Coordinates of C-alpha atoms in Angstrom, one line a residue:
X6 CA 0.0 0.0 0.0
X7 CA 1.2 3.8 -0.7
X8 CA 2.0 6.0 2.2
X9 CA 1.0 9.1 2.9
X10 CA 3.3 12.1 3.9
X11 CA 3.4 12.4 7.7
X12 CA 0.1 10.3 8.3
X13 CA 0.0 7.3 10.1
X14 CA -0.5 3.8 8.5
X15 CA -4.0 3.6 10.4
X16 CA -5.1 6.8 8.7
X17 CA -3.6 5.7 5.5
X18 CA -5.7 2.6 5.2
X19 CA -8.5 5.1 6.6
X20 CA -7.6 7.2 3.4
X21 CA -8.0 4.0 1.0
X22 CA -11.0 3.2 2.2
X23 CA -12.9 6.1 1.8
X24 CA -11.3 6.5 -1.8
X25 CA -11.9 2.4 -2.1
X26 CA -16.2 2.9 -1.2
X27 CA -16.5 6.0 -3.4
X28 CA -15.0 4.6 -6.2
X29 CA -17.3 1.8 -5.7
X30 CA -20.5 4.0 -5.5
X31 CA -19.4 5.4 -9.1
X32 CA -19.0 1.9 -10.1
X33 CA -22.5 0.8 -8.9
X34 CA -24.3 4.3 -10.3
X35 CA -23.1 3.2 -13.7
X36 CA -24.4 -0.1 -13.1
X37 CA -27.7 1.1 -12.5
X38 CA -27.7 3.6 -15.5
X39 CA -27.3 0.8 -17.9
X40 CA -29.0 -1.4 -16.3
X41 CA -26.6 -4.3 -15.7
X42 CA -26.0 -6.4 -13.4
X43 CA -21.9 -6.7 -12.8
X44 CA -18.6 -4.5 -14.6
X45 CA -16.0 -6.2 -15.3
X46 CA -12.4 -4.5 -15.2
X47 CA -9.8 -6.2 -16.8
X48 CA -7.1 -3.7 -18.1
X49 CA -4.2 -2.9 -16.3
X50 CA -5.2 0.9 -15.9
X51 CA -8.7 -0.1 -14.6
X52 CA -7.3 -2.7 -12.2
X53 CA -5.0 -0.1 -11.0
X54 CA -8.0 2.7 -10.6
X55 CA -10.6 0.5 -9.0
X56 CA -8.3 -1.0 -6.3
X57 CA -6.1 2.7 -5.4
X58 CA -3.1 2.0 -6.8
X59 CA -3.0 -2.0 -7.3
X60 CA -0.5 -3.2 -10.3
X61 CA -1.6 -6.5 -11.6
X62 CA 0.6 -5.7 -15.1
X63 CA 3.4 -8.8 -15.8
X64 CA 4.3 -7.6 -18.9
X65 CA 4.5 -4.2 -20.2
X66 CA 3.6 -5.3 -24.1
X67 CA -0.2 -6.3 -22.5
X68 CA -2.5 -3.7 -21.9
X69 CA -4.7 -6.5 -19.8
X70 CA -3.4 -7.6 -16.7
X71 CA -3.1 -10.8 -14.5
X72 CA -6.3 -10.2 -12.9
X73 CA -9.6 -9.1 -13.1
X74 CA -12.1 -7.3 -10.9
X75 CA -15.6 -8.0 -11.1
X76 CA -18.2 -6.1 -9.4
X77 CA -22.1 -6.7 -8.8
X78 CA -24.5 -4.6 -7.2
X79 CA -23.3 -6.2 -3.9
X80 CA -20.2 -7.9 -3.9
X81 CA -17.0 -7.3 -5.7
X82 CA -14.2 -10.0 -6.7
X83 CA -10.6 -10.6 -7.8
X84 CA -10.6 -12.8 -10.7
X85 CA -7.1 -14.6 -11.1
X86 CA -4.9 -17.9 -10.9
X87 CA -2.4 -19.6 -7.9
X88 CA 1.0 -17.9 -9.1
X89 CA -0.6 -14.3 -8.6
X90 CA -2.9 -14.1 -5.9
X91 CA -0.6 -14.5 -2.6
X92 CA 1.3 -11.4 -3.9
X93 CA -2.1 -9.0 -5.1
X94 CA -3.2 -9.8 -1.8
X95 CA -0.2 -9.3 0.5
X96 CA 2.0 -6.5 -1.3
X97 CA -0.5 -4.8 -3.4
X98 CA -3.1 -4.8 -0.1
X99 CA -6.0 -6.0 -1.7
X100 CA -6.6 -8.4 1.1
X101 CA -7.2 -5.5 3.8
X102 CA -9.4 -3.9 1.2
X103 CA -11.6 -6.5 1.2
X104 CA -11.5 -7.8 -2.0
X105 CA -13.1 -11.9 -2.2
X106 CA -10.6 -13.9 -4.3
X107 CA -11.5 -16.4 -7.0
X108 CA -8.7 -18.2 -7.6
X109 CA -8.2 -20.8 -10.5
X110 CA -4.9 -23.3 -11.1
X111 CA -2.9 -21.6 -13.5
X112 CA -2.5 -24.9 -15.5
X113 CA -6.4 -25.0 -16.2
X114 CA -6.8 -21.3 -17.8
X115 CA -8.8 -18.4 -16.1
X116 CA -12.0 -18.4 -17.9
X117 CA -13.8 -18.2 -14.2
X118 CA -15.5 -15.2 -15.2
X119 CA -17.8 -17.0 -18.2
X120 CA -19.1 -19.3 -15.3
X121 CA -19.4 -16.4 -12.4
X122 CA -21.6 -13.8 -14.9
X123 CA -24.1 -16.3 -16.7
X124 CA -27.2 -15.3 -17.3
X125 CA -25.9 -11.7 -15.9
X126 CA -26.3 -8.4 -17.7
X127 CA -22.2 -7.7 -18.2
X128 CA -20.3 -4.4 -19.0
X129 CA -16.5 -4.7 -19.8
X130 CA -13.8 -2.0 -20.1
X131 CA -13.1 -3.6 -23.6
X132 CA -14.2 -6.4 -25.8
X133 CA -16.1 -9.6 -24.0
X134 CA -18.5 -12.4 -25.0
X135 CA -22.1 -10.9 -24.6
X136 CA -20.6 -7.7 -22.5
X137 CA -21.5 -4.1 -23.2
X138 CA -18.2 -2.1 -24.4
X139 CA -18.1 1.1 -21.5
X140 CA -14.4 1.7 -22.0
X141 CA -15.1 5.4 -22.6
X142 CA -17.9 5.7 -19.7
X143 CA -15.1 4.0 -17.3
X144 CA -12.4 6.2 -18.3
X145 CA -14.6 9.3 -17.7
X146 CA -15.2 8.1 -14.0
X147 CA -11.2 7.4 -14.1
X148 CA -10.7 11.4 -14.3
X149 CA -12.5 12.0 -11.9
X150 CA -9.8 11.8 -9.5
X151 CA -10.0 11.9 -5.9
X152 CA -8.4 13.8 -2.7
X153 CA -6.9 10.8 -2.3
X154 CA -5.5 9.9 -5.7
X155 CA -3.9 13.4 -5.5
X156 CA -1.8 12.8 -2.9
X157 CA -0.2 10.0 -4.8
X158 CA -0.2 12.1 -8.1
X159 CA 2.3 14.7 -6.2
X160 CA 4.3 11.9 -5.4
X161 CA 4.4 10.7 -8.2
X162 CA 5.3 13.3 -10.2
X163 CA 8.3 14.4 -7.8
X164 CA 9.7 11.1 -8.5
X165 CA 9.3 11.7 -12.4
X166 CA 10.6 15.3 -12.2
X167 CA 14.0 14.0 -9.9
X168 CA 14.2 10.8 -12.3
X169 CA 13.9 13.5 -15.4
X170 CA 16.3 16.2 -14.2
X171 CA 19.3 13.8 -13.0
X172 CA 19.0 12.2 -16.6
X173 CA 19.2 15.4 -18.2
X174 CA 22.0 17.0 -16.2
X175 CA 24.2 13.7 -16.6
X176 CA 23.6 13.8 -20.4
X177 CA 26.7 14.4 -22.2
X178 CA 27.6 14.7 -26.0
X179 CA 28.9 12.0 -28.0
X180 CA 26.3 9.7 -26.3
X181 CA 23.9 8.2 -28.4
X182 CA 20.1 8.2 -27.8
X183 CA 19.7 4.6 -26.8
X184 CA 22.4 5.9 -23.7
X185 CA 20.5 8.9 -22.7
X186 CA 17.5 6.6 -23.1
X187 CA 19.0 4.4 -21.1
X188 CA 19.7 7.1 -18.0
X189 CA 16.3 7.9 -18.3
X190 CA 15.1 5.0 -17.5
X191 CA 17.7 3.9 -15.4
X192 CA 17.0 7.4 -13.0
X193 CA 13.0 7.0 -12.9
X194 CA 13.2 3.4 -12.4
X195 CA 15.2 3.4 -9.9
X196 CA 12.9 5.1 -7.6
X197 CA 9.9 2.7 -8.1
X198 CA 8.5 4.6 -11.0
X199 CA 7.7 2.6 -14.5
X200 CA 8.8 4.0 -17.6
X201 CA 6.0 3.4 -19.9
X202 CA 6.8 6.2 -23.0
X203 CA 10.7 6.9 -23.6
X204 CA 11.4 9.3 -26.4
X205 CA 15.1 10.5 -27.2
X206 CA 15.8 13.1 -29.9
X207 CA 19.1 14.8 -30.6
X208 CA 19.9 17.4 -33.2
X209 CA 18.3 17.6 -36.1
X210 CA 16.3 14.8 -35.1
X211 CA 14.3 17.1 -32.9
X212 CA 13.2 19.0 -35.5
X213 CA 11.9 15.9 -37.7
X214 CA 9.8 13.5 -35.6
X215 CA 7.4 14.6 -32.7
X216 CA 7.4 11.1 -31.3
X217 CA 11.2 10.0 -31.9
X218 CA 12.0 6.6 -30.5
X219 CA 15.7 6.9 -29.7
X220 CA 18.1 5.3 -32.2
X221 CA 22.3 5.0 -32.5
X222 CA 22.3 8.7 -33.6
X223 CA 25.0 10.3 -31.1
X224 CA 24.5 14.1 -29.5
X225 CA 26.1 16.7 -30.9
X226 CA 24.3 19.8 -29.2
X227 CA 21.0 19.5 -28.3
X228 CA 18.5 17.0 -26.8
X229 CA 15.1 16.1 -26.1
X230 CA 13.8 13.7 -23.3
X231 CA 10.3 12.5 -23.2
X232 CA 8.8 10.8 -20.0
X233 CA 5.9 9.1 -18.8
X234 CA 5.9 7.6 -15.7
X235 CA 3.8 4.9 -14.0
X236 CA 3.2 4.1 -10.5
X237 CA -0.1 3.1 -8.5
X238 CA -1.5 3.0 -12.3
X239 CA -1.0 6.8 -12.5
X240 CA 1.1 8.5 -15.0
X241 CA 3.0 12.1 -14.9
X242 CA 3.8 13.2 -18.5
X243 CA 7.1 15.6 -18.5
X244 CA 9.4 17.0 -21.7
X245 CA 12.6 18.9 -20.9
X246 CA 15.4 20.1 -23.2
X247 CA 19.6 20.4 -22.9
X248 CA 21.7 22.0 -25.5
X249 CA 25.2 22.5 -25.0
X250 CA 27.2 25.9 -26.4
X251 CA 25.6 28.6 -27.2
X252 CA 21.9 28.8 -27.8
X253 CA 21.0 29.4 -31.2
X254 CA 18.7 32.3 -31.9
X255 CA 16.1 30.1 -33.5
X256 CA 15.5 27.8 -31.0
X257 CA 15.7 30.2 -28.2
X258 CA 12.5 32.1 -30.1
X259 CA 10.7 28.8 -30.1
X260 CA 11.2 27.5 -26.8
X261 CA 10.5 31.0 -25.6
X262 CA 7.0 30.9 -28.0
X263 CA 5.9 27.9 -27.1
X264 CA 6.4 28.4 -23.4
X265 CA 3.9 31.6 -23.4
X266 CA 1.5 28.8 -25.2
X267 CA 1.8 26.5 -22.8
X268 CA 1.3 29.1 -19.7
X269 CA -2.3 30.5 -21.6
X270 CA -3.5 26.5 -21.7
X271 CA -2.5 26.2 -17.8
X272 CA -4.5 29.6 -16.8
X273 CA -7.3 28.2 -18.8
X274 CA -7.3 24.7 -17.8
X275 CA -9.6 26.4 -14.9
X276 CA -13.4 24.5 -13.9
X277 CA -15.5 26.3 -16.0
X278 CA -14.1 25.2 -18.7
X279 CA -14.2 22.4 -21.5
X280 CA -11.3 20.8 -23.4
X281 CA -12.7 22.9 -26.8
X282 CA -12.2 25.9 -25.0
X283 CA -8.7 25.1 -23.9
X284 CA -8.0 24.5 -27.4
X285 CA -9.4 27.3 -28.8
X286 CA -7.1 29.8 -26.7
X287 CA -4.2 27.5 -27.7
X288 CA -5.1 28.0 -31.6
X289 CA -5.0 31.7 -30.6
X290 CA -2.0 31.9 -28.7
X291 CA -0.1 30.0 -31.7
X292 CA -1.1 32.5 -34.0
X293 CA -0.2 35.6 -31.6
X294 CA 3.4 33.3 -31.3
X295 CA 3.7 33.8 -35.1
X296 CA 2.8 30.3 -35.4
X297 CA -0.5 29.6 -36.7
X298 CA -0.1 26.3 -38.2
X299 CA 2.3 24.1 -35.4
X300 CA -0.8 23.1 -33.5
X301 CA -1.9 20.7 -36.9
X302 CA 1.9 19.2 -36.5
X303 CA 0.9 17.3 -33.0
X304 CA -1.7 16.8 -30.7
X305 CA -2.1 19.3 -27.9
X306 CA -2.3 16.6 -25.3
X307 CA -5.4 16.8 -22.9
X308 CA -6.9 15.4 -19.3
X309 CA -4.9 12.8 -17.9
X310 CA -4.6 9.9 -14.9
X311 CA -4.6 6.3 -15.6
X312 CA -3.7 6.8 -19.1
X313 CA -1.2 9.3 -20.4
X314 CA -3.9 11.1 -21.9
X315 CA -7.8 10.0 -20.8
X316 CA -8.9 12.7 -23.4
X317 CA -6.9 14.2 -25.7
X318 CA -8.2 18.0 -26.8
X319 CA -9.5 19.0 -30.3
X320 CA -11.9 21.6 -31.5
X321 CA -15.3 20.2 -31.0
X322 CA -14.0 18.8 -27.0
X323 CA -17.6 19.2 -24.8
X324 CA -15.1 17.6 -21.1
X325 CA -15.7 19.9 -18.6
X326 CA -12.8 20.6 -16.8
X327 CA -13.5 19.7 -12.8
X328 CA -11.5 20.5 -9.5
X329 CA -9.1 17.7 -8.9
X330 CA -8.5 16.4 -12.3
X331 CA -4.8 16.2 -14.2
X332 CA -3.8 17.7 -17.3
X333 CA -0.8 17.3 -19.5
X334 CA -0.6 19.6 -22.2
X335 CA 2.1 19.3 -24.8
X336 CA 1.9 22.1 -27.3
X337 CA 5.2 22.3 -30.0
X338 CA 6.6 23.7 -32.5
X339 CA 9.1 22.4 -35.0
X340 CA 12.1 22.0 -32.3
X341 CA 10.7 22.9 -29.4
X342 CA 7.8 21.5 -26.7
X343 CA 6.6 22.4 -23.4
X344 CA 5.1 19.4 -21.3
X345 CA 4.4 19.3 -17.6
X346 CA 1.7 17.9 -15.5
X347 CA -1.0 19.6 -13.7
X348 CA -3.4 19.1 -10.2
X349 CA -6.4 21.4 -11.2
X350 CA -7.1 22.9 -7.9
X351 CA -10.0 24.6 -5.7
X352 CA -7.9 28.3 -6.5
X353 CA -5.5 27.5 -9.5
X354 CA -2.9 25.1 -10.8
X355 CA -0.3 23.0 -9.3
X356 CA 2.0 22.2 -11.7
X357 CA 3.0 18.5 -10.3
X358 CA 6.2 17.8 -12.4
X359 CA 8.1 21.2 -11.9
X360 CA 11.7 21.4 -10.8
X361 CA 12.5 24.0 -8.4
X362 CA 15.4 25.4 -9.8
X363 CA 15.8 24.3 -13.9
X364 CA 16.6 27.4 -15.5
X365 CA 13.1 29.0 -16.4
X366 CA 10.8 31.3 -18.1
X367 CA 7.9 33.2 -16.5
X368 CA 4.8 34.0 -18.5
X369 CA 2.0 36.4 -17.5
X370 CA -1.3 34.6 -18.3
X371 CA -4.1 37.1 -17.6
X372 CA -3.1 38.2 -13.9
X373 CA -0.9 35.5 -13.3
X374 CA 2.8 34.7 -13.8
X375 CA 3.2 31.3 -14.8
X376 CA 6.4 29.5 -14.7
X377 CA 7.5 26.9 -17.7
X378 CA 10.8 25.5 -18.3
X379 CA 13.1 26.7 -20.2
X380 CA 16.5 24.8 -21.8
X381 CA 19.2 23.9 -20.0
X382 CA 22.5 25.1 -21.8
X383 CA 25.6 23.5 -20.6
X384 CA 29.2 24.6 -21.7

C-alpha cells in the first residue's frame, strides 16, 4: 500500500477506504444507468484505478493484466490464478481492502468469469462475450480523480521530475540516444517509478519527428527527453530540453513561443471550462506566437490519470474541466515543446512535475505569472 506524507499507516488505510467505497458508489451508479448487473475491469489501468493503486501488469507489451475485478451490485471480486494471488493480496493490499478472491490453477486457464456472470447483464472495459463495451464511460469516472489519488499524483510526479532532471544534467555529448535513453530509465526506475513512453531526440532529429523513438544517432548539441511515468496505475507526463554551447537564436525564439503557449493553456485549464475551449485559446496563442499552423503538426495533449492522456483536446471537446483532475498539455513547434503535468485545484494550478530550480521562463497569463521550463544550456 502507498504512504502518505506524515500520516499514520492507520489513517492511511482510513484514506484508502474512503477512496476504495466511493469509487465503488461510481462503479455501482453506472451499473444502475445501464442497467446491468456486474462491470467487469480487466485492463491494467482499470485494475490499478478500481483498487487505489494496485499493479496487476506482468508484462509491459499487455495492456490486460493478470487479474480481473468483477463487481455486482453487492459484492466485488478478484478474478485470477495460484502464481498471482498470494502477492495481489499481501503487497499490493487488496486483502485488507476486502477484495473476495477467485482463484483458479494456472494450468487449467482463467476463464472463471464465463461461469461467475451467466445469465448476468455484463459491461467490460473492452471487448467480452455478450458484455457491453463502457471503456469510454469508465475512463470518464477514471478522471475524476480523488483527494486521495492526489496525494499520490504529487508523489508521483516528484519522482518523475528528480528521475527527469538527474538524466538530463548527466547527459553528455557524443552519447547516443539509446544511452541517454537508457539514464532515463535507469534514474526513474530506480525510484519505483515505471517508464511506460521513452522518447530520445538529438539534433536535427528534434526537429523531424514529434514522437522519436531513440536510435544510435549520437549528440552533438541539443537533446530532447520524453517521459511518462507509472506508478499506482497513475502517469505524470514531463518533456525537458539540454543543448550544449551557445543557444541558437532560433530555437531560443521557439522554446521562448511555445512556453507563453503552454502558460495560456495552464491559466485556462480552470473549472469552468471544456477541453474545446482550452484548445481554442491554444489556436490563438499560436497565432499571436507567429505560429498559426504548429498546433496541426501534433496533438495538444489533454486530461490525464490512468492513461497518459484520458482525453486528448480538439476543436469540438464538450469535457468539462472539474477540480481535482490532471492535465498534461504538450503544445510544439518544430524544435521545441513544453510538457508538464498539472493538479487542477479549488484556486489555481499546481504544476505536479516542476523542478524548483531548472533554468526557467515566467509568462504572464491574464493576472498571473506562470512559470514553464526553459532549456538547460551547458558549456
Amino acid at each position: 500500500m502507498y504512504s502518505l506524507k506524515g500520516i499514520g499507516m492507520e489513517s492511511s488505510q482510513s484514506a484508502v477506504s474512503a477512496e476504495l467505497n466511493l469509487k465503488l458508489e461510481r462503479i455501482r451508479e453506472l451499473l444502475i444507468q445501464w442497467d446491468l448487473d456486474a462491470l467487469l475491469l480487466q485492463k491494467v489501468e482499470n485494475f490499478a484505478w478500481a483498487t487505489c493503486g494496485g499493479d496487476s501488469h506482468i508484462n509491459l507489451a499487455d495492456s490486460m493484466g493478470i487479474a480481473s475485478i468483477l463487481i455486482t451490485r453487492a459484492h466485488r471480486f478478484v478474478v485470477t490464478n495460484n502464481i498471482e494471488a498470494s502477492r495481489l493480496m499481501q503487497e499490493e493490499g487488496l486483502g485488507e481492502q476486502g477484495w473476495e478472491f477467485k482463484i483458479s490453477p494456472w494450468y487449467e486457464g482463467n476463464d472463471q468469469v464465463s461461469g461467475m456472470t451467466h445469465g448476468m447483464r455484463l459491461g467490460a472495459d473492452g471487448r467480452f462475450s455478450q458484455a457491453l463495451d463502457l471503456s469510454a464511460e469508465i475512463a470518464s469516472l477514471r478522471a475524476q480523480l480523488t483527494v486521495e489519488e492526489g496525494v499520490r499524483y504529487r508523489e508521483l510526479g516528484y519522482l518523475c521530475a528528480q528521475g527527469m532532471r538527474e538524466a538530463a544534467e548527466t547527459v553528455q555529448p557524443g552519447m547516443t540516444e539509446f544511452e541517454i535513453s537508457g539514464l532515463l530509465a535507469q534514474s526513474v526506475e530506480s525510484k519505483g517509478v515505471q517508464v511506460v513512453v521513452n522518447l530520445v531526440a538529438t539534433d536535427e532529429r528534434i526537429f523531424s519527428y514529434r514522437h522519436p523513438l531513440p536510435n544510435a544517432k549520437k549528440l552533438h548539441n541539443y537533446a530532447m527527453l520524453v517521459l511518462c511515468g507509472r506508478k499506482w496505475g497513475l502517469i505524470c507526463s514531463v518533456t525537458r530540453f539540454v543543448h550544449f554551447g551557445a543557444l541558437p537564436a532560433e530555437i531560443n525564439h521557439k522554446a521562448e513561443a511555445v512556453a507563453r503557449i503552454d502558460a495560456e493553456m495552464i491559466a485556462a485549464t480552470r473549472p469552468g471550462s471544456t477541453l474545446g475551449d482550452i484548445f481554442s485559446r491554444a489556436n490563438s496563442a499560436y497565432a499571436e506566437a507567429g505560429f498559426p499552423d504548429e498546433w496541426k503538426l501534433h496533438h495538444q495533449g489533454g486530461s490525464t490519470g490512468y492513461a497518459p492522456r484520458e482525453v486528448t483536446a480538439n476543436p469540438a471537446s464538450t469535457e468539462p474541466v472539474r477540480v481535482g483532475q490532471a492535465f498534461a498539455w504538450n503544445p510544439s513547434i518544430t524544435g521545441a515543446k513544453s510538457e508538464d503535468t498539472i493538479l487542477v485545484g479549488e484556486g489555481s494550478n499546481e504544476i505536479i512535475t516542476e523542478m524548483a530550480d531548472w533554468p526557467s521562463i515566467i509568462v504572464q497569463a491574464g493576472q498571473q505569472g506562470i512559470k514553464r521550463p526553459a532549456i538547460l544550456v551547458k558549456k
